[in-house]
Coordinates of C-alpha atoms in Angstrom, one line a residue:
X1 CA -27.8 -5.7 17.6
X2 CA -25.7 -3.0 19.0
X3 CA -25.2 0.4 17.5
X4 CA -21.5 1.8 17.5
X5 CA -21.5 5.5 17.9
X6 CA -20.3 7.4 14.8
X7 CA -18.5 10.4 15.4
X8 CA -16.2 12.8 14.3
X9 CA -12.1 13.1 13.2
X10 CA -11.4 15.6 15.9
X11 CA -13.0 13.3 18.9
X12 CA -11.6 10.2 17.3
X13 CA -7.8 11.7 17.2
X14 CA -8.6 12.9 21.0
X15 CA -8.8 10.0 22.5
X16 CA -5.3 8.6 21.7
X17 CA -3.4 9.9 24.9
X18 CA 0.3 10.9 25.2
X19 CA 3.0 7.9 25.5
X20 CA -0.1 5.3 23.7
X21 CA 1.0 2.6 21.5
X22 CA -1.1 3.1 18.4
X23 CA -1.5 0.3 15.7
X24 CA -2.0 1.8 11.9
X25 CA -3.4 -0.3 9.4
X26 CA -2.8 -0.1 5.7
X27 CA -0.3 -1.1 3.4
X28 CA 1.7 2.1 2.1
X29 CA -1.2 4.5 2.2
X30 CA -3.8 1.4 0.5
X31 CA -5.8 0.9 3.1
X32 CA -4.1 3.3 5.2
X33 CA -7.0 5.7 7.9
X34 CA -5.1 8.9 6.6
X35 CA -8.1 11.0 8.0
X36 CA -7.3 9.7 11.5
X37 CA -3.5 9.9 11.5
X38 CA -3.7 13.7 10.2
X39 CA -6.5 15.0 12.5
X40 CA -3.8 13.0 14.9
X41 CA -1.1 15.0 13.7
X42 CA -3.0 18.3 13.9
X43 CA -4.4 17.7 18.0
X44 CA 0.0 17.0 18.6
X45 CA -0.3 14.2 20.8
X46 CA 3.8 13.3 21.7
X47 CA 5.7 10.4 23.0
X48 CA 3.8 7.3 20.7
X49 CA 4.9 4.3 20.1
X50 CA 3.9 3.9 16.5
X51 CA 3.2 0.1 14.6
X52 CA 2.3 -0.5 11.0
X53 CA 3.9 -2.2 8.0
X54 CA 5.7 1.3 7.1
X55 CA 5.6 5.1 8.2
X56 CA 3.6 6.2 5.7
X57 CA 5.2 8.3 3.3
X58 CA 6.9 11.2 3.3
X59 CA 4.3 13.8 5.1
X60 CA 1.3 11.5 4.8
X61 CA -0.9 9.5 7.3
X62 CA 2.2 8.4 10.0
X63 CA 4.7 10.3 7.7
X64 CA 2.8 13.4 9.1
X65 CA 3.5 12.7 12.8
X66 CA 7.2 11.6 12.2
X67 CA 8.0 15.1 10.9
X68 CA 5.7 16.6 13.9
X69 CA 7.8 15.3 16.2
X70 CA 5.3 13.1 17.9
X71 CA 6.5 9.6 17.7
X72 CA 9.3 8.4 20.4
X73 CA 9.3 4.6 19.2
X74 CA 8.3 2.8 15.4
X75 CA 7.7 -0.7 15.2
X76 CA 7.2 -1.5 11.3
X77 CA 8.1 -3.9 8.2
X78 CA 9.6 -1.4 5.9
X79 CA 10.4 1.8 6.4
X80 CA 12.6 2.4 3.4
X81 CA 9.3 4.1 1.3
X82 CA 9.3 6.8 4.1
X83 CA 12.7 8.8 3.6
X84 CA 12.1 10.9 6.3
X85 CA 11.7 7.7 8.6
X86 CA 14.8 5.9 7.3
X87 CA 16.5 9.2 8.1
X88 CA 15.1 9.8 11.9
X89 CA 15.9 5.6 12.3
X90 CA 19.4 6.2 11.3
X91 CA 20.1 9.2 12.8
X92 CA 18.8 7.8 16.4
X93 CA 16.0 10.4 16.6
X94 CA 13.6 8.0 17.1
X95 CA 13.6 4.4 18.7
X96 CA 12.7 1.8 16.5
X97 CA 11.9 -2.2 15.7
X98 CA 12.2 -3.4 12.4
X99 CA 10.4 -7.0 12.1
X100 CA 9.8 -9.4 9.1
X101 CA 6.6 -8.8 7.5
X102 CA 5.1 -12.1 8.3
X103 CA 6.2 -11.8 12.0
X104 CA 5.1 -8.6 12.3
X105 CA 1.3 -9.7 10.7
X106 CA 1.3 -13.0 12.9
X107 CA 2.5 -10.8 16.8
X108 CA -0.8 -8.7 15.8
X109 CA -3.0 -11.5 15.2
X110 CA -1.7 -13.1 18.1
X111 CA -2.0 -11.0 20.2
X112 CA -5.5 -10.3 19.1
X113 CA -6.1 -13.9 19.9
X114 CA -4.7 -13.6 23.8
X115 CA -1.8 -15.5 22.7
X116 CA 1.6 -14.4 24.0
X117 CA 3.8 -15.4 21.7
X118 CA 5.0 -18.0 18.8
X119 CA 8.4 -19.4 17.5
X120 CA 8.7 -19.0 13.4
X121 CA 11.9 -20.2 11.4
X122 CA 11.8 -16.4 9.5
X123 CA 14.7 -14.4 10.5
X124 CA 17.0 -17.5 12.4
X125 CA 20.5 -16.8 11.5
X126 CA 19.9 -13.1 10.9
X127 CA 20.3 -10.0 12.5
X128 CA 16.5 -9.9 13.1
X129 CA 17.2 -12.8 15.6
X130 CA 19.6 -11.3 17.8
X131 CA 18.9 -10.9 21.2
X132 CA 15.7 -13.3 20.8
X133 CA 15.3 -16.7 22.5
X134 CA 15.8 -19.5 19.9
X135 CA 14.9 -23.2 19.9
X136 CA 15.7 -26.1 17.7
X137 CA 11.6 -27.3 17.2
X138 CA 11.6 -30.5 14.8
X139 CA 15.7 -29.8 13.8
X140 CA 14.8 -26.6 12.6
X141 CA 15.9 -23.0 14.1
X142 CA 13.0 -20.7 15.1
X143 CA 12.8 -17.7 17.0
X144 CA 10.8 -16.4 19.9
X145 CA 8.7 -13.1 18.8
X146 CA 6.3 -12.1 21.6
X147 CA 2.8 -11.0 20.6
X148 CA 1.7 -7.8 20.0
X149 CA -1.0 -5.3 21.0
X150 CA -1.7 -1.6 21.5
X151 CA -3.5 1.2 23.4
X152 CA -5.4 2.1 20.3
X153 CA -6.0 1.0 17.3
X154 CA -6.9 3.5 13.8
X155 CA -8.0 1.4 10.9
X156 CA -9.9 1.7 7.5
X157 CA -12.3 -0.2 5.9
X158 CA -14.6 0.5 2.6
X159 CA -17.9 -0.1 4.0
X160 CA -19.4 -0.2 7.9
X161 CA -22.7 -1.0 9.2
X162 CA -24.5 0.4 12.1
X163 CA -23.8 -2.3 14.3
X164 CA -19.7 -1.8 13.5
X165 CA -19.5 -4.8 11.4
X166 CA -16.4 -3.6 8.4
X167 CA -16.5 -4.8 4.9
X168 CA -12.3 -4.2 2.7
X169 CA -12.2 -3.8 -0.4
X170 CA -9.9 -5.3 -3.1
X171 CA -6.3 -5.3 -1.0
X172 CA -7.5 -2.4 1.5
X173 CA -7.7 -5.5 4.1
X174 CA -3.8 -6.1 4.5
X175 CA -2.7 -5.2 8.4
X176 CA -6.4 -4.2 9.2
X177 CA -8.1 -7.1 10.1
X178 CA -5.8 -8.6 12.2
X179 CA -5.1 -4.7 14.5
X180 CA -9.1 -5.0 14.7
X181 CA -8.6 -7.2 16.8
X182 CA -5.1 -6.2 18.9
X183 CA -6.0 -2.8 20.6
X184 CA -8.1 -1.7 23.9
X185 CA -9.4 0.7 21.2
X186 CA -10.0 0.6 18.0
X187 CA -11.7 3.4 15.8
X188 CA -12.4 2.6 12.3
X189 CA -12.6 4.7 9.2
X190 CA -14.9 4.1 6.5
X191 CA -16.1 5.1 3.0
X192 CA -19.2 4.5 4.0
X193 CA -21.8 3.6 7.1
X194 CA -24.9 1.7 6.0
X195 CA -28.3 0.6 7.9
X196 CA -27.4 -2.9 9.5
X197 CA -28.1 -5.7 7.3
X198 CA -27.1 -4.1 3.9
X199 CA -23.9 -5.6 4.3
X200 CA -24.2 -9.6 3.6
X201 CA -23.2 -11.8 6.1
X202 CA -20.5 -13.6 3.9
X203 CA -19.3 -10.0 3.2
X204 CA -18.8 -8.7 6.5
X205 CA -14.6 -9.5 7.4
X206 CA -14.6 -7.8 10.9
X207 CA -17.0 -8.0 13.1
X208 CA -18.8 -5.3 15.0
X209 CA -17.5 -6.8 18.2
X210 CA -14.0 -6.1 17.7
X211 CA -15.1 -2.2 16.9
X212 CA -15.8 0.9 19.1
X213 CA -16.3 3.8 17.3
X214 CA -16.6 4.8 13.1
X215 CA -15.7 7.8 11.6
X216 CA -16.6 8.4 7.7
X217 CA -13.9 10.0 6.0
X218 CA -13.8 9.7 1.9
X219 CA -10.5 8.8 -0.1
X220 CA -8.9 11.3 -2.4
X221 CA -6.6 10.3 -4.8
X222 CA -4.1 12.9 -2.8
X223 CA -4.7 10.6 0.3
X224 CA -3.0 7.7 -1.8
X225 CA 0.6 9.3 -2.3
X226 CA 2.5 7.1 -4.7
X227 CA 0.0 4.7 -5.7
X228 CA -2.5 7.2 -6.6
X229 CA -1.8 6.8 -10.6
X230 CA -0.1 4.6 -12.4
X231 CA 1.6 5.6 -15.9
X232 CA 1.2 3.2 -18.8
X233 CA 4.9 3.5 -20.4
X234 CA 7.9 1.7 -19.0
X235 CA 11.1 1.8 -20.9
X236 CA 13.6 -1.7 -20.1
X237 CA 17.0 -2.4 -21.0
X238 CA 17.2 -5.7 -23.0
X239 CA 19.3 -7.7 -19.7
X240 CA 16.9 -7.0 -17.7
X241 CA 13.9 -8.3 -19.5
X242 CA 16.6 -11.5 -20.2
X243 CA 16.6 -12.2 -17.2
X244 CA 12.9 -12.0 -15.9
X245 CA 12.4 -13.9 -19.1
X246 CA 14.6 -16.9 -18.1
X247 CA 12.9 -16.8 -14.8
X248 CA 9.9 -17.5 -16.3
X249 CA 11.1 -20.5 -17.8
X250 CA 11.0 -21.9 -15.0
X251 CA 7.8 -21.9 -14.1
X252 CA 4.7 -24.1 -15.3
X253 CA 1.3 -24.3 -15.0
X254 CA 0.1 -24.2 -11.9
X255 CA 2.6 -22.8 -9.4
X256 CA 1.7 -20.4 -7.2
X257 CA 4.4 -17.9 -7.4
X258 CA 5.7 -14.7 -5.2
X259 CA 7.7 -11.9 -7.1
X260 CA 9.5 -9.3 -5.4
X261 CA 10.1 -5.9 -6.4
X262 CA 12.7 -4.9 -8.9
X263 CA 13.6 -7.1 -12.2
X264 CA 11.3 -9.9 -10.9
X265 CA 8.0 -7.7 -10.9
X266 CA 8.6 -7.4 -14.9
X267 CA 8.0 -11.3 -15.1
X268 CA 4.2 -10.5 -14.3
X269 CA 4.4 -8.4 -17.7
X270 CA 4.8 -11.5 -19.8
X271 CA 2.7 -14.1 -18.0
X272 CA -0.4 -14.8 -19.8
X273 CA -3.3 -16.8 -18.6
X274 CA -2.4 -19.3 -20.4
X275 CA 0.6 -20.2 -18.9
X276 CA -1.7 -21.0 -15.7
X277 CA 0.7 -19.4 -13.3
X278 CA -1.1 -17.8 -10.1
X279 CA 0.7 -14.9 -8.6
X280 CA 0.4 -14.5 -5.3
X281 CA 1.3 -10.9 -3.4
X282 CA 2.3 -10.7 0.4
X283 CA -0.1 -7.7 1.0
X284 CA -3.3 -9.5 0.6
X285 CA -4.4 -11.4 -3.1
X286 CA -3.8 -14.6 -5.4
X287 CA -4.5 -13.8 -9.2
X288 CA -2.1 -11.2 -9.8
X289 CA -3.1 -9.8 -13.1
X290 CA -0.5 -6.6 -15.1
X291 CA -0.1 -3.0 -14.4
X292 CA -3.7 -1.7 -15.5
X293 CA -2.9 0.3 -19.3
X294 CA -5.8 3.2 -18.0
X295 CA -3.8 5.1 -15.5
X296 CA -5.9 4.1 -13.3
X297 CA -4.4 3.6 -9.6
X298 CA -5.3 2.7 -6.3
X299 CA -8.6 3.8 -6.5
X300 CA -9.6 1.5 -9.1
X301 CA -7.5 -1.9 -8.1
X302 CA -5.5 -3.7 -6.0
X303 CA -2.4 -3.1 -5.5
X304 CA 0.8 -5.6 -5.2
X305 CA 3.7 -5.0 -2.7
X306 CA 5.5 -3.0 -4.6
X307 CA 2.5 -0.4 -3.9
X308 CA 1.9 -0.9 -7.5
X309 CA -2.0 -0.8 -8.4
X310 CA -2.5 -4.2 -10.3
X311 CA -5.3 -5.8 -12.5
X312 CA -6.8 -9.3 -10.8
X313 CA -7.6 -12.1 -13.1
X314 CA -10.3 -14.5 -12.9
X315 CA -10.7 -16.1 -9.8
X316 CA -8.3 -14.3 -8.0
X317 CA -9.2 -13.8 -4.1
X318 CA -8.4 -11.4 -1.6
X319 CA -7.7 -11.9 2.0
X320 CA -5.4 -10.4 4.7
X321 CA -1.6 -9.9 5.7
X322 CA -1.8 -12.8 8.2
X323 CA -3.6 -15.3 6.0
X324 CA -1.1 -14.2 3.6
X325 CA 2.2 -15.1 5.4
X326 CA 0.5 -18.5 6.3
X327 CA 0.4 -19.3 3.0
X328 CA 4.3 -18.5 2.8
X329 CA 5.1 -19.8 6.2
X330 CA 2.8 -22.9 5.5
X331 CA 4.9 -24.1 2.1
X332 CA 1.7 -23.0 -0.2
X333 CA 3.9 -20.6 -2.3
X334 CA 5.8 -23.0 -5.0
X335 CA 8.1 -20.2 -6.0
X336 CA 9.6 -16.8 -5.0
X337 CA 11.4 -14.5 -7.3
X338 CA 13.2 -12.0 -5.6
X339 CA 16.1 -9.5 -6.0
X340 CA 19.4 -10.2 -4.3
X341 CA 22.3 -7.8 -3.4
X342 CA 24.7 -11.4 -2.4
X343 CA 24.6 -15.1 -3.0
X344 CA 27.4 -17.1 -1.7
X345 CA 28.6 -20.5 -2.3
X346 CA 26.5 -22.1 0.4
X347 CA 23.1 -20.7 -0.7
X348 CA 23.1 -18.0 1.6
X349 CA 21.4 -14.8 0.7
X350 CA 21.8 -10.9 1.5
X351 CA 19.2 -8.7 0.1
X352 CA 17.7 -6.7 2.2
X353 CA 20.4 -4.3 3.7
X354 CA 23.7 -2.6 2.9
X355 CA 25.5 -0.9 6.2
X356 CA 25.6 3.2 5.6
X357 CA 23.1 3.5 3.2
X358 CA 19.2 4.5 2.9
X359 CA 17.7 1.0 3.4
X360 CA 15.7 0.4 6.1
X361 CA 13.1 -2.3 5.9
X362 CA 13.0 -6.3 4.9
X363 CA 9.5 -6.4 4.4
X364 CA 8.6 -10.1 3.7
X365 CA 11.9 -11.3 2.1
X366 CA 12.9 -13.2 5.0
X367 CA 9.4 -14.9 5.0
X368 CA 9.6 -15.8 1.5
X369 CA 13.0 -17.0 1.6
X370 CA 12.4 -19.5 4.2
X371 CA 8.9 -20.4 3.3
X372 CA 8.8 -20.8 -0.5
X373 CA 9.5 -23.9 -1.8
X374 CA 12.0 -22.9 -4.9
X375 CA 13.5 -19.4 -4.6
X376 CA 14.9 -17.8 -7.6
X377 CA 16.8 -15.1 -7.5
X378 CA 17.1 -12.4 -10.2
X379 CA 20.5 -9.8 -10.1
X380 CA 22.8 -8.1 -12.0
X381 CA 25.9 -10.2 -12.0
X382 CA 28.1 -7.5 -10.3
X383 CA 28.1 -4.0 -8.4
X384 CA 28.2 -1.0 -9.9
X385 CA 32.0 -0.9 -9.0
X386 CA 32.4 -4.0 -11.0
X387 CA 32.6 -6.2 -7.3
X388 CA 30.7 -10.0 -8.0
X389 CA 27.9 -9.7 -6.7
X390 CA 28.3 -13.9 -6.3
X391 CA 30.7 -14.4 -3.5
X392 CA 32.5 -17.0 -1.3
X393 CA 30.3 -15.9 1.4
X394 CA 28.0 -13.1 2.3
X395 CA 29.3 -10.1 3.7
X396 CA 25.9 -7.8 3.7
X397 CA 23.5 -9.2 6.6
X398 CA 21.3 -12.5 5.6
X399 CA 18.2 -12.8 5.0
X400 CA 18.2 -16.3 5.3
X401 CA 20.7 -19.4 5.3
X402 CA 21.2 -22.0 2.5
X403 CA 17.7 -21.1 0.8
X404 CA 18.9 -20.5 -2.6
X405 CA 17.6 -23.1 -5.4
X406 CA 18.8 -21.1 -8.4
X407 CA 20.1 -17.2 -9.3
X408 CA 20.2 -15.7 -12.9
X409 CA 22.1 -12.8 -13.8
X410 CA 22.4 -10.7 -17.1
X411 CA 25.5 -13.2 -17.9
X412 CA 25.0 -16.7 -16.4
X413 CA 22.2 -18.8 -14.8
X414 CA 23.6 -21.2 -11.2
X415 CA 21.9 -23.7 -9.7
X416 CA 23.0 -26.1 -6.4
X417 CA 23.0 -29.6 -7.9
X418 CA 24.0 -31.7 -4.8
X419 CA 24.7 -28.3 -2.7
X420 CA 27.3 -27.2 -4.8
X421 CA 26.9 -23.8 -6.4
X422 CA 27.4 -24.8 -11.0
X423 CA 27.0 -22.7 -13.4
X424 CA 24.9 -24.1 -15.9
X425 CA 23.8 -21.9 -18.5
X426 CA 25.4 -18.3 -20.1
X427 CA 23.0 -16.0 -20.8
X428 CA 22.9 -14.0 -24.3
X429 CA 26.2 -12.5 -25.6
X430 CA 28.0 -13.6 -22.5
X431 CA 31.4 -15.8 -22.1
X432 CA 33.0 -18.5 -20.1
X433 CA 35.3 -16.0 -19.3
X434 CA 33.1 -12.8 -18.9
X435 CA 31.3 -14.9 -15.8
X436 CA 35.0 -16.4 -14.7
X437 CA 36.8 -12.8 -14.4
X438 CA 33.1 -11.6 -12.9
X439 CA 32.5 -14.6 -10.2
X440 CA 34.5 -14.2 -7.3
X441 CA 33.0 -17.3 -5.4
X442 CA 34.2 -21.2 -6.4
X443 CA 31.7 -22.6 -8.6
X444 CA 31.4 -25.8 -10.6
X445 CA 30.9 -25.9 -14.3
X446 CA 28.5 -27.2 -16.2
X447 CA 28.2 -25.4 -19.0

């Protein structure tokens, strides 16, 4: 068995060289080498071509070296939970590549397995897709995304052995795995390094093979910015809680079911186990439990995509971000519940972008959209101008074509009965004529 040297921050951080492409694991800072990316920060290596889900946050882990100065390129999921990355995007001080979730997951682990590149039906007909070869592959659009792979690779894992064989823990896995396997070099940092063997076989989820050097570094709950706590009051306005409770009336025992962040996380509140629904989150886990009632954060559970530490029910599982877009890519998720910003008449959704303003990351809406086999969406019925948020067609860039199985608003519930958007149910306290003056798009009624 081989031994992988073990060495320090400082030496680790040295060998990234000016103009590298450095892969980051983590997911927000959960899983995220922060010990690396700041001894990084502190040697001032320039010109890198950064890639992980997001940037950080704002002067954490890649947050740091964004505000150094030392990134020239990001390539990344969501960058939105790093102001001062949506900011340097937007502003054109540094180059960067925003990709789907899922895509992003699958060009690392495909590129890690010496394959060039793959066609996936997430992001056809979207902005994502322009400038991309496309085929029609079985009558369905797909898009060309070339694999991925870097110079150097900084990841984190809870336990090593000797030997360099990495053990996650609980959702730490996410992006890791998968740039184990995608760099020239890859430098892991631990928890813990243990004598070879103390880790069990069936508990080892990289193996030593993949790794070249370990640091040991220790978490802090500083190192996990926002996810570090969680607080055990949360106030919601009646509509809201309408409407996450209407979406769960949807649902029966069973499904295996996505929610995104906003008014569908507060369905997770008021699922029980025994309504047998297993939640599923993009980052890593099936068996979604509620927001812990300790405090307790990120050092103490899992945590969903919405960076949001999390309790797991029995027989939940954990596994990473490329396992976890197969399951949405390979029709395993029975529902998605997401926020929306448009729906038009053709099923069309916007949610994920809004020209001008401080949004700067899809994340995997675009893989959950396509992949899921029922999506729901969850909205206030208009803008904050008093504009329908329900239009003749969507003016805000898609997130996916004709995908839309149903959307409930604080005043009216709309389905697509033979592809024709019908209203078929008013919500509490709401009119005919509330949803008629409020609707800008055609719709059918049913009511």
């Amino acid at each position: 068995m081989k031994t992988v040297p073990i060495i320090d921050l400082h030496t680790a951080a040295s060998m990234v060289k000016d103009g590298d492409t450095l892969l980051q694991g983590g997911f927000g800072m959960t899983g995220n080498p922060v010990h690396l990316m700041h001894a990084l920060a502190e040697i001032g290596t320039k010109n890198l071509t950064f890639i992980g889900n997001n940037t950080g946050e704002a002067g954490l882990g890649g947050g740091r070296l964004l505000r150094n100065g030392q990134l020239k390129k990001m390539i990344g999921s969501f960058f939105t939970s790093n102001p001062d990355a949506v900011k340097a995007a937007q502003n054109g001080d540094v180059a960067y590549e925003l990709l789907p979730q899922g895509t992003l997951a699958e060009a690392i682990r495909a590129g890690g397995a010496g394959i060039g590149g793959f066609y996936t039906p997430t992001s056809a007909g979207t902005i994502i897709a322009e400038g991309r070869e496309t085929k029609i592959l079985d009558g369905v659009e797909q898009v060309f995304i070339k694999s991925i792979r870097g110079n150097v690779a900084f990841i984190r894992a809870w336990r090593a052995d000797t030997a360099g064989n990495l053990q996650y823990r609980m959702t730490e896995n996410n992006f890791n795995k998968a740039m184990a396997t995608a760099a020239d070099l890859v430098i892991a940092e631990v928890e813990e390094i243990v004598p070879v063997g103390e880790i069990a076989p069936e508990f080892i989820h990289t193996q030593g093979c993949y790794v070249d050097y370990l640091v040991e570094a220790k978490i802090t709950l500083e190192d996990l910015g926002s996810s570090a706590s969680v607080s055990s009051s949360k106030k919601v306005d009646e509509s809201r809680m309408n409407m996450a409770k209407r979406a769960l009336a949807e649902l029966k025992k069973g499904d295996v079911v996505n929610l995104g962040i906003g008014i569908p996380t507060l369905v997770a509140d008021l699922i029980t186990e025994e309504h047998g629904i297993i939640l599923h989150t993009e980052n890593g886990m099936l068996g979604v439990g509620p927001v812990p009632t300790d405090g307790g954060g990120a050092m103490d559970y899992p945590v969903n995509a919405g960076k949001i530490p999390v309790t797991a029910l029995k027989g939940s599982s954990y596994f990473d971000s490329a396992d976890s877009f197969a399951m949405i890519r390979g029709g395993h998720i029975d529902v998605a519940i997401m926020g929306g910003l448009e729906v038009d008449e053709a099923a069309n959704l916007a949610n994920w972008a809004v020209p001008g303003k401080p949004l700067l990351g899809v994340g995997g809406a675009m893989d959950l959209a396509k992949g899921a086999k029922r999506l729901i969406i969850t909205m206030t019925h208009t803008n904050p101008d008093g504009s329908s948020k329900i239009v003749p067609s969507c003016v805000l860039p898609l997130t996916a074509k004709g995908v839309v199985s149903m959307i409930i608003t604080d005043l009216a519930v709309f389905a697509y009965p033979d592809g024709k958007l019908t209203l078929i149910e008013l919500m509490p306290n709401a009119t005919l004529e509330d949803v008629t003056a409020k609707t800008s798009a055609s719709f059918i009624n049913a009511v």
